[in-house]
Each structure stands twice: as C-alpha cells, then as structure tokens.
CSV table of C-alpha atoms and ligand atoms in Angstrom, one decimal:
chain,number,residue,atom,x,y,z
A,282,MET,CA,-19.4,10.5,34.8
A,283,ASP,CA,-18.1,12.1,31.7
A,284,PRO,CA,-16.5,15.5,32.1
A,285,SER,CA,-18.8,18.3,31.1
A,286,ILE,CA,-18.8,19.8,27.6
A,287,ARG,CA,-20.2,23.2,26.7
A,288,ALA,CA,-20.7,23.3,23.0
A,289,LEU,CA,-21.8,25.7,20.3
A,290,VAL,CA,-23.3,24.1,17.2
A,291,ALA,CA,-23.3,25.9,13.9
A,292,VAL,CA,-25.7,24.4,11.3
A,293,GLU,CA,-25.2,24.9,7.6
A,294,GLY,CA,-27.4,23.2,5.0
A,295,LEU,CA,-28.8,20.6,7.4
A,296,ASP,CA,-32.0,20.4,9.2
A,297,ALA,CA,-31.4,22.0,12.7
A,298,PHE,CA,-33.8,19.7,14.3
A,299,ASP,CA,-32.0,16.5,13.0
A,300,VAL,CA,-28.7,17.9,14.2
A,301,GLN,CA,-30.1,18.7,17.6
A,302,ARG,CA,-31.5,15.1,17.9
A,303,ALA,CA,-28.1,13.7,17.2
A,304,LEU,CA,-26.4,15.7,20.1
A,305,PRO,CA,-25.7,14.1,23.4
A,306,ASP,CA,-28.6,14.7,25.9
A,307,ASP,CA,-27.0,13.8,29.2
A,308,ALA,CA,-26.6,16.3,32.0
A,309,SER,CA,-22.9,16.8,31.4
A,310,PHE,CA,-23.5,18.2,27.9
A,311,THR,CA,-24.6,21.8,27.5
A,312,LEU,CA,-25.8,23.1,24.2
A,313,LEU,CA,-25.0,26.8,24.5
A,314,ALA,CA,-26.6,27.8,21.2
A,315,MET,CA,-27.3,26.7,17.7
A,316,THR,CA,-26.2,29.2,15.2
A,317,ASP,CA,-26.6,29.9,11.5
A,318,GLY,CA,-23.9,31.6,9.4
A,319,VAL,CA,-20.6,33.1,10.0
A,320,ASP,CA,-21.5,36.3,11.9
A,321,GLU,CA,-24.0,34.6,14.3
A,322,THR,CA,-21.5,31.9,15.1
A,323,VAL,CA,-18.6,34.3,15.8
A,324,ARG,CA,-20.8,36.5,18.0
A,325,ALA,CA,-22.0,33.5,20.0
A,326,MET,CA,-18.4,32.3,20.4
A,327,ILE,CA,-17.4,35.6,21.9
A,328,LYS,CA,-20.4,35.8,24.2
A,329,ASP,CA,-20.4,32.1,25.4
A,330,THR,CA,-16.8,31.0,25.2
A,331,PRO,CA,-17.6,27.4,24.5
A,332,ASP,CA,-15.3,24.3,25.1
A,333,LEU,CA,-16.0,23.2,21.6
A,334,VAL,CA,-17.6,24.3,18.3
A,335,VAL,CA,-19.5,21.7,16.2
A,336,VAL,CA,-20.0,22.8,12.5
A,337,ALA,CA,-22.8,20.5,11.2
A,338,CYS,CA,-22.9,20.7,7.4
A,339,GLN,CA,-23.6,19.0,4.1
A,340,GLY,CA,-19.8,18.8,3.3
A,341,ARG,CA,-19.7,20.4,0.0
A,342,GLU,CA,-16.6,22.1,-1.2
A,343,ASP,CA,-18.4,25.3,-1.9
A,344,ASP,CA,-20.1,25.0,1.4
A,345,ARG,CA,-20.4,28.1,3.6
A,346,SER,CA,-19.3,25.8,6.4
A,347,LEU,CA,-15.7,26.3,5.3
A,348,HIS,CA,-16.1,30.0,6.0
A,349,ILE,CA,-17.7,29.3,9.4
A,350,ILE,CA,-14.8,27.0,10.3
A,351,ASP,CA,-12.3,29.6,9.2
A,352,ALA,CA,-14.0,32.5,11.0
A,353,ALA,CA,-14.5,30.4,14.2
A,354,HIS,CA,-10.9,29.3,14.2
A,355,ARG,CA,-9.7,32.9,13.8
A,356,ALA,CA,-12.1,34.1,16.5
A,357,ALA,CA,-10.8,31.6,19.1
A,358,PRO,CA,-7.9,29.5,17.9
A,359,THR,CA,-7.8,27.6,21.2
A,360,VAL,CA,-11.3,26.3,20.9
A,361,PRO,CA,-11.5,23.0,19.0
A,362,ILE,CA,-13.8,22.7,16.0
A,363,ILE,CA,-15.4,19.4,15.0
A,364,VAL,CA,-17.0,19.1,11.6
A,365,LEU,CA,-20.0,17.0,11.5
A,366,ALA,CA,-20.5,16.4,7.7
A,367,ALA,CA,-23.2,14.4,5.9
A,368,ALA,CA,-20.6,13.7,3.1
A,369,SER,CA,-17.0,14.5,2.5
A,370,PRO,CA,-16.4,14.7,-1.2
A,371,ASN,CA,-12.8,14.7,-2.3
A,372,GLY,CA,-11.0,17.7,-1.1
A,373,PHE,CA,-13.6,18.9,1.5
A,374,LEU,CA,-12.0,17.3,4.4
A,375,ARG,CA,-8.5,18.6,3.7
A,376,ARG,CA,-9.9,22.1,3.2
A,377,ALA,CA,-11.8,21.8,6.5
A,378,PHE,CA,-8.6,20.9,8.3
A,379,GLU,CA,-6.8,23.7,6.5
A,380,ALA,CA,-9.5,26.2,7.7
A,381,GLY,CA,-8.9,25.1,11.3
A,382,ALA,CA,-11.0,22.1,12.0
A,383,ALA,CA,-9.6,19.8,14.7
A,384,ASP,CA,-11.5,16.7,13.7
A,385,MET,CA,-14.2,15.4,11.5
A,386,ALA,CA,-17.1,13.0,12.1
A,387,ILE,CA,-19.7,11.7,9.7
A,388,PHE,CA,-23.3,12.7,10.2
A,389,PRO,CA,-25.4,11.0,11.4
A,390,GLN,CA,-23.5,9.5,14.4
A,391,THR,CA,-24.8,7.9,17.5
A,392,LYS,CA,-24.9,10.2,20.5
A,393,GLU,CA,-22.1,8.1,22.1
A,394,GLN,CA,-19.8,8.3,19.1
A,395,LEU,CA,-20.3,12.0,18.9
A,396,ARG,CA,-19.7,12.5,22.6
A,397,PHE,CA,-16.5,10.5,22.3
A,398,ALA,CA,-15.3,12.5,19.3
A,399,MET,CA,-16.0,15.7,21.2
A,400,SER,CA,-14.1,14.5,24.3
A,401,ILE,CA,-11.1,13.5,22.2
A,402,ALA,CA,-11.1,16.8,20.3
A,403,ILE,CA,-11.1,18.7,23.6
A,404,ALA,CA,-8.4,16.5,25.2
A,405,ARG,CA,-6.1,16.7,22.1
A,406,HIS,CA,-6.5,20.4,21.5
A,407,PRO,CA,-3.3,22.3,22.3
A,408,GLY,CA,-5.2,25.1,24.0
A,409,GLN,CA,-6.4,22.7,26.7
A,410,GLY,CA,-2.9,22.3,28.3
A,411,ALA,CA,-0.2,19.8,28.1
A,412,ASP,CA,-1.5,17.4,30.7
A,413,THR,CA,-4.7,16.6,28.9
A,414,GLY,CA,-3.1,14.3,26.4
A,415,GLY,CA,-2.7,17.0,23.7
A,416,ARG,CA,-1.2,15.3,20.7
A,417,LYS,CA,0.5,16.5,17.5
A,418,ASP,CA,0.0,15.0,14.1
A,419,GLY,CA,2.1,12.0,13.4
A,420,ARG,CA,5.0,12.0,11.0
A,421,LEU,CA,4.5,11.1,7.4
A,422,ILE,CA,7.5,9.3,6.0
A,423,CYS,CA,7.6,8.9,2.3
A,424,VAL,CA,9.8,6.0,1.2
A,425,LEU,CA,11.2,6.8,-2.2
A,426,GLY,CA,13.5,5.2,-4.7
A,427,PRO,CA,13.6,6.5,-8.3
A,428,LYS,CA,13.9,3.0,-9.8
A,429,GLY,CA,12.2,-0.3,-9.3
A,430,GLY,CA,13.7,-2.9,-7.0
A,431,THR,CA,16.0,-0.7,-4.9
A,432,GLY,CA,14.4,-2.0,-1.7
A,433,LYS,CA,11.6,0.5,-1.0
A,434,THR,CA,9.1,-2.0,0.1
A,435,LEU,CA,11.7,-3.9,2.1
A,436,THR,CA,12.5,-0.6,3.9
A,437,SER,CA,8.9,0.5,4.4
A,438,THR,CA,7.8,-2.8,5.9
A,439,ASN,CA,10.9,-3.2,8.1
A,440,LEU,CA,10.9,0.4,9.2
A,441,ALA,CA,7.3,0.0,10.2
A,442,ALA,CA,8.0,-3.2,12.2
A,443,ALA,CA,11.0,-1.5,13.9
A,444,LEU,CA,8.9,1.5,14.9
A,445,ALA,CA,6.1,-0.7,16.2
A,446,LEU,CA,8.6,-2.7,18.2
A,447,ALA,CA,9.7,0.7,19.7
A,448,GLY,CA,6.1,1.1,20.9
A,449,LYS,CA,4.8,3.5,18.1
A,450,LYS,CA,1.4,3.4,16.4
A,451,VAL,CA,2.2,2.9,12.8
A,452,LEU,CA,0.3,2.8,9.5
A,453,VAL,CA,1.8,1.7,6.2
A,454,ILE,CA,0.1,2.9,3.1
A,455,ASP,CA,0.9,1.0,-0.1
A,456,LEU,CA,1.0,3.6,-2.8
A,457,ASP,CA,2.1,1.2,-5.5
A,458,LEU,CA,-1.5,1.3,-6.6
A,459,GLN,CA,-1.1,-1.1,-9.5
A,460,PHE,CA,1.5,-3.6,-8.3
A,461,GLY,CA,1.6,-3.0,-4.6
A,462,ASP,CA,3.3,-5.8,-2.7
A,463,VAL,CA,3.3,-4.7,0.9
A,464,ALA,CA,0.5,-7.3,1.6
A,465,LEU,CA,2.8,-10.1,0.4
A,466,CYS,CA,5.8,-8.8,2.3
A,467,LEU,CA,3.8,-8.7,5.6
A,468,GLY,CA,1.9,-11.9,4.9
A,469,LEU,CA,-1.5,-10.1,5.0
A,470,PRO,CA,-4.5,-11.3,3.0
A,471,PRO,CA,-6.0,-8.5,0.8
A,472,GLU,CA,-9.4,-8.7,2.5
A,473,LYS,CA,-9.7,-4.9,2.6
A,474,THR,CA,-7.9,-2.5,0.4
A,475,MET,CA,-7.7,1.2,-0.5
A,476,TYR,CA,-10.1,0.4,-3.3
A,477,ASP,CA,-12.8,-0.7,-0.9
A,478,LEU,CA,-12.3,2.6,1.0
A,479,ALA,CA,-12.5,4.6,-2.3
A,480,ILE,CA,-15.8,3.1,-3.4
A,481,SER,CA,-17.5,3.1,0.0
A,482,PRO,CA,-20.2,5.7,0.4
A,483,GLY,CA,-20.0,8.6,2.7
A,484,GLY,CA,-17.1,10.7,4.1
A,485,LEU,CA,-13.8,9.9,5.7
A,486,ASP,CA,-12.9,10.1,9.4
A,487,GLU,CA,-10.5,8.3,11.7
A,488,GLY,CA,-13.0,5.5,12.6
A,489,LYS,CA,-13.7,4.8,8.9
A,490,LEU,CA,-10.1,4.7,7.9
A,491,LYS,CA,-9.5,2.1,10.7
A,492,ASP,CA,-12.3,0.0,9.3
A,493,TYR,CA,-10.3,-0.4,6.0
A,494,VAL,CA,-6.9,-1.2,7.4
A,495,MET,CA,-5.5,-4.7,7.9
A,496,THR,CA,-3.6,-5.2,11.2
A,497,HIS,CA,-0.3,-7.1,11.3
A,498,ASP,CA,0.8,-9.2,14.3
A,499,THR,CA,3.2,-6.4,15.3
A,500,GLY,CA,0.3,-4.0,15.6
A,501,VAL,CA,1.3,-2.2,12.4
A,502,ASP,CA,-1.9,-1.2,10.4
A,503,VAL,CA,-1.7,-1.4,6.7
A,504,LEU,CA,-3.8,0.3,4.1
A,505,LEU,CA,-3.3,-2.1,1.2
A,506,ALA,CA,-3.1,-1.2,-2.5
A,507,PRO,CA,-6.0,-2.4,-4.6
A,508,ALA,CA,-5.9,-6.1,-5.4
A,509,ARG,CA,-6.1,-5.6,-9.2
A,510,PRO,CA,-4.3,-2.9,-11.3
A,511,ASP,CA,-7.6,-1.8,-13.0
A,512,GLN,CA,-8.9,-0.7,-9.6
A,513,ALA,CA,-6.1,1.8,-9.1
A,514,SER,CA,-7.9,4.6,-11.0
A,515,ALA,CA,-10.6,4.7,-8.2
A,516,ILE,CA,-8.0,6.2,-5.9
A,517,THR,CA,-8.0,9.9,-6.7
A,518,ILE,CA,-5.3,12.4,-5.6
A,519,ASP,CA,-7.9,14.2,-3.5
A,520,LEU,CA,-8.9,11.0,-1.7
A,521,LEU,CA,-5.2,10.2,-1.1
A,522,ARG,CA,-4.6,13.7,0.4
A,523,ASP,CA,-7.6,13.3,2.7
A,524,VAL,CA,-6.4,9.8,3.8
A,525,LEU,CA,-3.0,11.3,4.6
A,526,VAL,CA,-4.5,14.1,6.7
A,527,VAL,CA,-6.7,11.7,8.7
A,528,ALA,CA,-4.0,9.1,9.0
A,529,ARG,CA,-1.5,11.6,10.5
A,530,ARG,CA,-4.1,12.4,13.1
A,531,ALA,CA,-4.5,8.8,14.1
A,532,TYR,CA,-1.0,7.4,14.1
A,533,ASP,CA,2.5,8.3,15.4
A,534,PHE,CA,4.0,7.4,12.1
A,535,VAL,CA,2.5,7.0,8.6
A,536,ILE,CA,4.9,5.3,6.2
A,537,ALA,CA,4.1,5.6,2.5
A,538,ASP,CA,5.6,2.9,0.3
A,539,THR,CA,5.8,4.2,-3.3
A,540,PRO,CA,6.1,2.8,-6.8
A,541,PRO,CA,9.2,3.7,-8.9
A,542,GLY,CA,9.2,7.2,-10.3
A,543,PHE,CA,7.5,10.5,-9.5
A,544,THR,CA,3.9,9.6,-10.2
A,545,ALA,CA,1.1,12.0,-9.3
A,546,GLU,CA,0.4,10.0,-6.0
A,547,VAL,CA,4.1,10.1,-5.2
A,548,ILE,CA,4.3,13.9,-5.7
A,549,ALA,CA,1.2,14.5,-3.6
A,550,THR,CA,2.7,12.4,-0.8
A,551,ILE,CA,6.1,14.1,-1.0
A,552,ASP,CA,4.3,17.4,-0.7
A,553,ALA,CA,2.4,16.2,2.4
A,554,SER,CA,5.3,14.4,4.0
A,555,SER,CA,7.3,15.4,7.1
A,556,ASP,CA,10.2,13.2,6.2
A,557,LEU,CA,11.6,11.3,3.3
A,558,VAL,CA,13.6,8.1,3.0
A,559,MET,CA,15.5,7.8,-0.2
A,560,VAL,CA,16.6,4.2,-0.9
A,561,GLY,CA,19.4,3.6,-3.4
A,562,THR,CA,21.5,0.5,-4.1
A,563,LEU,CA,25.2,0.3,-4.5
A,564,ASP,CA,25.7,0.2,-8.3
A,565,SER,CA,26.5,3.1,-10.7
A,566,LEU,CA,23.1,3.1,-12.4
A,567,SER,CA,21.2,3.2,-9.2
A,568,LEU,CA,23.5,5.9,-7.8
A,569,LYS,CA,22.9,8.0,-10.9
A,570,ASN,CA,19.2,7.6,-10.5
A,571,THR,CA,19.3,8.3,-6.8
A,572,LYS,CA,21.2,11.5,-7.6
A,573,LEU,CA,18.5,12.4,-10.1
A,574,GLY,CA,15.9,11.7,-7.5
A,575,LEU,CA,17.6,14.0,-5.0
A,576,GLU,CA,17.9,16.7,-7.7
A,577,THR,CA,14.2,16.4,-8.5
A,578,LEU,CA,13.4,16.9,-4.8
A,579,SER,CA,15.5,19.9,-4.8
A,580,LEU,CA,13.6,21.3,-7.8
A,581,MET,CA,10.4,20.7,-5.8
A,582,ASP,CA,12.0,22.8,-3.0
A,583,TYR,CA,11.9,19.9,-0.6
A,584,ASP,CA,13.8,20.7,2.5
A,585,GLN,CA,17.0,18.6,2.1
A,586,ARG,CA,17.4,18.3,5.9
A,587,LYS,CA,14.3,16.1,6.0
A,588,ILE,CA,15.8,13.5,3.6
A,589,ARG,CA,17.4,10.3,5.0
A,590,LEU,CA,19.6,8.5,2.6
A,591,VAL,CA,19.6,4.7,2.8
A,592,LEU,CA,22.1,2.6,0.8
A,593,ASN,CA,20.8,-0.9,0.2
A,594,ARG,CA,23.0,-3.8,-0.7
A,595,ALA,CA,25.8,-1.7,0.8
A,596,ASP,CA,28.3,-4.5,1.1
A,597,THR,CA,28.1,-5.6,-2.6
A,598,ARG,CA,31.6,-5.7,-4.1
A,599,VAL,CA,31.2,-3.7,-7.2
A,600,GLY,CA,34.3,-1.6,-7.2
A,601,ILE,CA,32.5,1.5,-5.8
A,602,SER,CA,34.1,3.1,-2.8
A,603,HIS,CA,32.5,5.0,0.0
A,604,HIS,CA,34.2,8.1,-1.4
A,605,ASP,CA,32.6,7.5,-4.8
A,606,VAL,CA,29.1,7.2,-3.2
A,607,VAL,CA,29.5,10.5,-1.4
A,608,THR,CA,30.9,12.2,-4.5
A,609,VAL,CA,28.0,11.1,-6.7
A,610,LEU,CA,25.2,11.7,-4.2
A,611,GLY,CA,26.7,14.8,-2.7
A,612,SER,CA,26.0,13.6,0.8
A,613,GLU,CA,26.6,10.7,3.0
A,614,PRO,CA,24.1,7.8,3.4
A,615,GLU,CA,23.0,7.5,7.0
A,616,ILE,CA,21.9,3.9,6.9
A,617,PHE,CA,23.6,0.9,5.2
A,618,ILE,CA,21.7,-2.3,4.6
A,619,PRO,CA,23.7,-5.3,3.6
A,620,SER,CA,22.8,-7.9,1.0
A,621,ASP,CA,21.4,-10.8,2.8
A,622,ARG,CA,20.1,-14.1,1.5
A,623,GLU,CA,17.6,-14.1,4.4
A,624,ILE,CA,15.9,-11.0,2.9
A,625,PRO,CA,14.4,-12.7,-0.2
A,626,ARG,CA,13.5,-15.6,2.1
A,627,SER,CA,11.8,-13.3,4.6
A,628,VAL,CA,9.9,-11.7,1.7
A,629,ASN,CA,8.7,-15.1,0.5
A,630,GLU,CA,7.6,-16.0,4.0
A,631,GLY,CA,5.8,-12.8,4.5
A,632,VAL,CA,7.7,-12.0,7.7
A,633,PRO,CA,9.9,-8.8,7.8
A,634,ILE,CA,13.5,-9.6,8.6
A,635,THR,CA,13.3,-7.4,11.7
A,636,LEU,CA,11.1,-10.1,13.1
A,637,SER,CA,12.4,-13.3,11.3
A,638,ARG,CA,16.1,-12.6,11.9
A,639,PRO,CA,16.1,-10.0,14.7
A,640,GLN,CA,19.9,-10.5,15.3
A,641,SER,CA,20.9,-10.0,11.6
A,642,TYR,CA,22.8,-6.9,10.6
A,643,ALA,CA,19.9,-6.0,8.2
A,644,ALA,CA,17.5,-6.0,11.2
A,645,ALA,CA,20.0,-3.8,13.1
A,646,SER,CA,20.1,-1.4,10.1
A,647,PHE,CA,16.3,-1.0,10.2
A,648,HIS,CA,16.4,-0.3,14.0
A,649,GLU,CA,19.0,2.3,13.3
A,650,LEU,CA,16.7,3.9,10.7
A,651,ALA,CA,13.8,3.8,13.1
A,652,ALA,CA,15.9,5.4,15.8
A,653,LEU,CA,16.6,8.4,13.5
A,654,PHE,CA,12.9,9.1,13.8
A,655,THR,CA,12.3,8.2,17.4
A,656,GLY,CA,15.5,9.7,18.7
A,657,ALA,CA,16.0,6.6,20.7
A,658,GLU,CA,19.3,4.7,21.0
A,659,PRO,CA,19.0,1.8,18.5
A,660,HIS,CA,21.2,-0.6,20.3
A,661,THR,CA,23.2,-0.7,23.5
A,662,ALA,CA,26.9,-1.5,23.0
A,663,ALA,CA,26.2,-5.1,24.1
A,664,GLU,CA,23.4,-5.5,21.7
A,665,SER,CA,25.6,-4.1,18.9
A,666,ALA,CA,28.3,-6.6,19.7
A,667,ARG,CA,25.7,-9.4,19.6
A,668,VAL,CA,24.4,-8.2,16.3
A,669,GLU,CA,27.9,-8.0,15.0
A,670,ALA,CA,28.8,-11.4,16.1
A,671,ALA,CA,25.6,-12.9,14.6
A,672,ALA,CA,25.9,-11.0,11.4
A,673,GLY,CA,29.5,-11.8,10.7
A,674,ALA,CA,31.0,-10.9,7.3
A,675,PRO,CA,28.3,-8.5,6.0
A,676,ARG,CA,29.0,-6.1,8.9
A,677,ARG,CA,32.7,-6.2,8.4
A,678,SER,CA,32.5,-5.3,4.7
A,679,LEU,CA,29.9,-2.7,5.5
A,680,PHE,CA,32.3,-1.3,8.0
A,681,ARG,CA,35.0,-1.2,5.3
A,682,LEU,CA,32.6,0.7,3.0
A,683,ARG,CA,31.9,3.3,5.6
A,684,ARG,CA,35.5,3.9,6.3
A,685,SER,CA,37.2,3.4,3.0
Q,197,ATP,N1,19.6,-6.1,0.9
Q,197,ATP,C1,19.0,-7.0,0.2
Q,197,ATP,N2,19.5,-8.3,0.2
Q,197,ATP,C2,18.9,-9.3,-0.5
Q,197,ATP,N3,17.8,-9.1,-1.2
Q,197,ATP,C3,17.3,-7.9,-1.3
Q,197,ATP,C4,17.8,-6.8,-0.6
Q,197,ATP,N4,17.1,-5.7,-0.8
Q,197,ATP,C5,16.1,-6.1,-1.6
Q,197,ATP,N5,16.2,-7.4,-1.9
Q,197,ATP,C6,15.3,-8.1,-2.8
Q,197,ATP,O1,15.0,-7.4,-3.9
Q,197,ATP,C7,13.7,-7.4,-4.3
Q,197,ATP,C8,13.1,-6.0,-4.5
Q,197,ATP,O2,13.0,-5.4,-3.2
Q,197,ATP,P1,11.8,-4.4,-2.9
Q,197,ATP,O3,10.5,-5.1,-3.3
Q,197,ATP,O4,11.9,-4.0,-1.5
Q,197,ATP,O5,12.1,-3.3,-3.9
Q,197,ATP,P2,11.2,-2.1,-4.3
Q,197,ATP,O6,12.1,-0.9,-4.5
Q,197,ATP,O7,10.0,-2.0,-3.4
Q,197,ATP,O8,10.8,-2.6,-5.8
Q,197,ATP,P3,9.5,-2.0,-6.7
Q,197,ATP,O9,10.1,-0.7,-7.2
Q,197,ATP,O10,9.3,-3.0,-7.7
Q,197,ATP,O11,8.4,-1.7,-5.8
Q,197,ATP,C9,12.9,-8.2,-3.2
Q,197,ATP,O12,12.6,-9.5,-3.7
Q,197,ATP,C10,13.9,-8.3,-2.1
Q,197,ATP,O13,13.8,-9.5,-1.4
Q,198,MG,MG1,8.0,-2.0,-3.9
C-alpha cells in the first residue's frame, strides 16, 4: 500500500470540482482542505500541517498562484509544493520554482500520475530527512568555446559518455540551434528535437521533457537541436530557461553544447549553469579568443572557480610552450586532449571516442574531465599505464607540454 499523504490543495482560477475529481481517492490520501487565495491557504497550512501543498492553477504569469506558492513556501519551507497547472507559458514555470515550488505537473493528470508526482515530491524534499531519497538539483555544465571548431561538441558528447559510464544520469542539450551536430556525433536519428517540444501544446514537466529526448546506447539522453535552421526561432529564451530548470531536477548532469560566440541562448545558459568547461585549441588565434572568452565571463561576474579549462589538440607542435599557454590564459588548463586521427573517424561513425577507442589517451582525457565533476579517481595506476602504452606518442608529447 502507498504511504499516506495528507495534502492541502489551493485552487486558483480553475474549477474546484474539476480539481477535486483529479485528486487520488484511495484511503491513503487525505485531502485536508481546499483553499482559495493566499490568506486562507497560509491559515490552513498552519492549522493542518500538511505533508504537501498542491497549487492548482491556470498557469499564467500574472497568476495569483505565484503569490500563493511564495506565501506557502515562506510559511512552511519544509513542506513541498506541487504546482498543478493547466498551461505553463514561457517563464511561468521558472517563476513558480523561484517562488518555492518543488515540482510541476500538467493539469489534467491521471490520479495515478498525480499520486506518483506527490510521492516523489515528498521523498525528494529536504525537509523529509536524508534517508528518504532527498535529491539536489543536478549540475548544469555549459561547454563553451569562443570560436567554431575548437572541440566543444567533441567534449560535450564524450564528457556525457564518460559520466554515463560512471553511472550518472546525463542529459545533453544541443544549443547550436541552427547547426547542431550532437545527433551526428552520437549517431542518433533526429526523430524528436527541441523544436517538437517547443511547438507542442501545454506546459512543461519532467515527464514531458523525457518524451522529447532521444536516448543513446550509453543511457545518455539528448535533447536535439532543431533539424532545420529555420526552426531555431521557435525556441525562445524563456522556454530554454524552463527546460534547464526541469532538466536539472531530472538528471545528475545536464551538459549544454553551445554554438560559437555569446549568443542569447549561450548567455542564458551560462547564467543558469553550475559549471563551465571552456574548450580552446593550441594555436595563438584560439588562445587569444579563449582569453577573450574568459574575460567576457569575468565581465559577466561568473565565478572563475567554476570554470574548467580544456586544451584540445594539446600535442600539436606549433611552437607554443606550456609556459606561453599559461601566460596568455592567466591560468593552467586542467585537461589536455591530444590530436588523434581516430577522433574524426569516431565523429564520422557517430560513436564517441570514449566508447570506440576506450584505451586511447583522448578517452582517458575525457574520463579525467568527468572525474573533475564526480570527484572519482579517473584511472587506477594500472589503467593509466595501460592507457599510456596504448596511446603511445601523443601522451609523451602531451606530457612534454605539461612540463616544459
Ligand atoms: N583532438 C582532436 N583530434 C582530431 N580531430 C579533432 C580533435 N578535436 C576536434 N577534432 C575535429 O574537429 C572538428 C570540430 O570539432 P567539434 O565539432 O567538436 O568542434 P566545435 O567546437 O563543436 O565546432 P562548432 O563551433 O562548429 O560547433 C570535428 O570534425 C572533430 O572531429
Ligand atoms: Mg559544435
């Protein structure tokens, strides 16, 4: 039998009878009260101390429901709030979460779905204690490179594969809305894309997001870029922000692959991110642009401690020393990826090199990058030796770059 739930339901702009009919009707569910407006809801919360508050509403941005969520959250921050919304126009969902909502479900829902959403919200909520499966938002890693072709997509897809191999739930979002190529790199057919999500009716919740992702063999989910450049304009910044909020609730890691430059989508994603991976290559033009990118992040007040520097093609012999790199960038790259002929081959085959050549030095580099986020040891000494032996020359010259 399901654990019992004592819920308070605040109704705003919906028919109270319709809402009541949608609620679970089994013996383990207790409807403490249905309330109307901020004051009545807060009073009932204080009187009844519910396990959960449901705010059933239209889902308009100017909706009074946002005030109810805010007041309910302030009155009892340990009580999870689920928003049951008939629609979630751009921006509503994010504001609901900002106001204190724990989760969002689309109205109408089946009784079973709603019951499930309630149980999850209660289990995840920090106020319910550590042993109930309470879960924090996942990390949002924005993969950035100020110029085209530095290896952003290579890094995004291989970092995702490495994290999935480490047992993490991972979503990749292809933010190169016009010319995204994550699908190609992972060998996924563009059956469902972000465009389909954008033009679909109704609001956004975890279940709906998952309906629009493609799943790779590694278990990595991917929200693909639109199949055609003209579809890119359907993806608004507000929708993107909402997708990022919902995605972080559903995955351990959300990796955003970006187009070159600081487009509006990229800036919104940087703002929402918990971490940033800056990918540069070893040539003077790319280093200059990487430095400009780092300076732009600094102007945006981005916390420099959250930036991981990756140097791609790090073994290329172009007369730039390790010392030059550190002098130009002002800090030391943490991860070095070698040039490897197998990389273009793996891109053409649609299999990330972490999977197609797991013993290559390039694969080891992506495991090292993943380990920066998981805190795990990327390789045991024996594995490192095996990787070194298998990778041969690239590792030796990388090594020289690191020490010279
Ligand atoms: N270390 C490497 N060794 C060999 N080839 C590489 C390496 N890094 C990237 N490439 C090749 O360079 C090309 C560009 O890489 P990628 O698509 O990852 O760059 P990007 O930064 O995402 O580019 P864009 O800005 O166009 O999205 C790919 O074809 C990839 O195979
Ligand atoms: Mg790319």
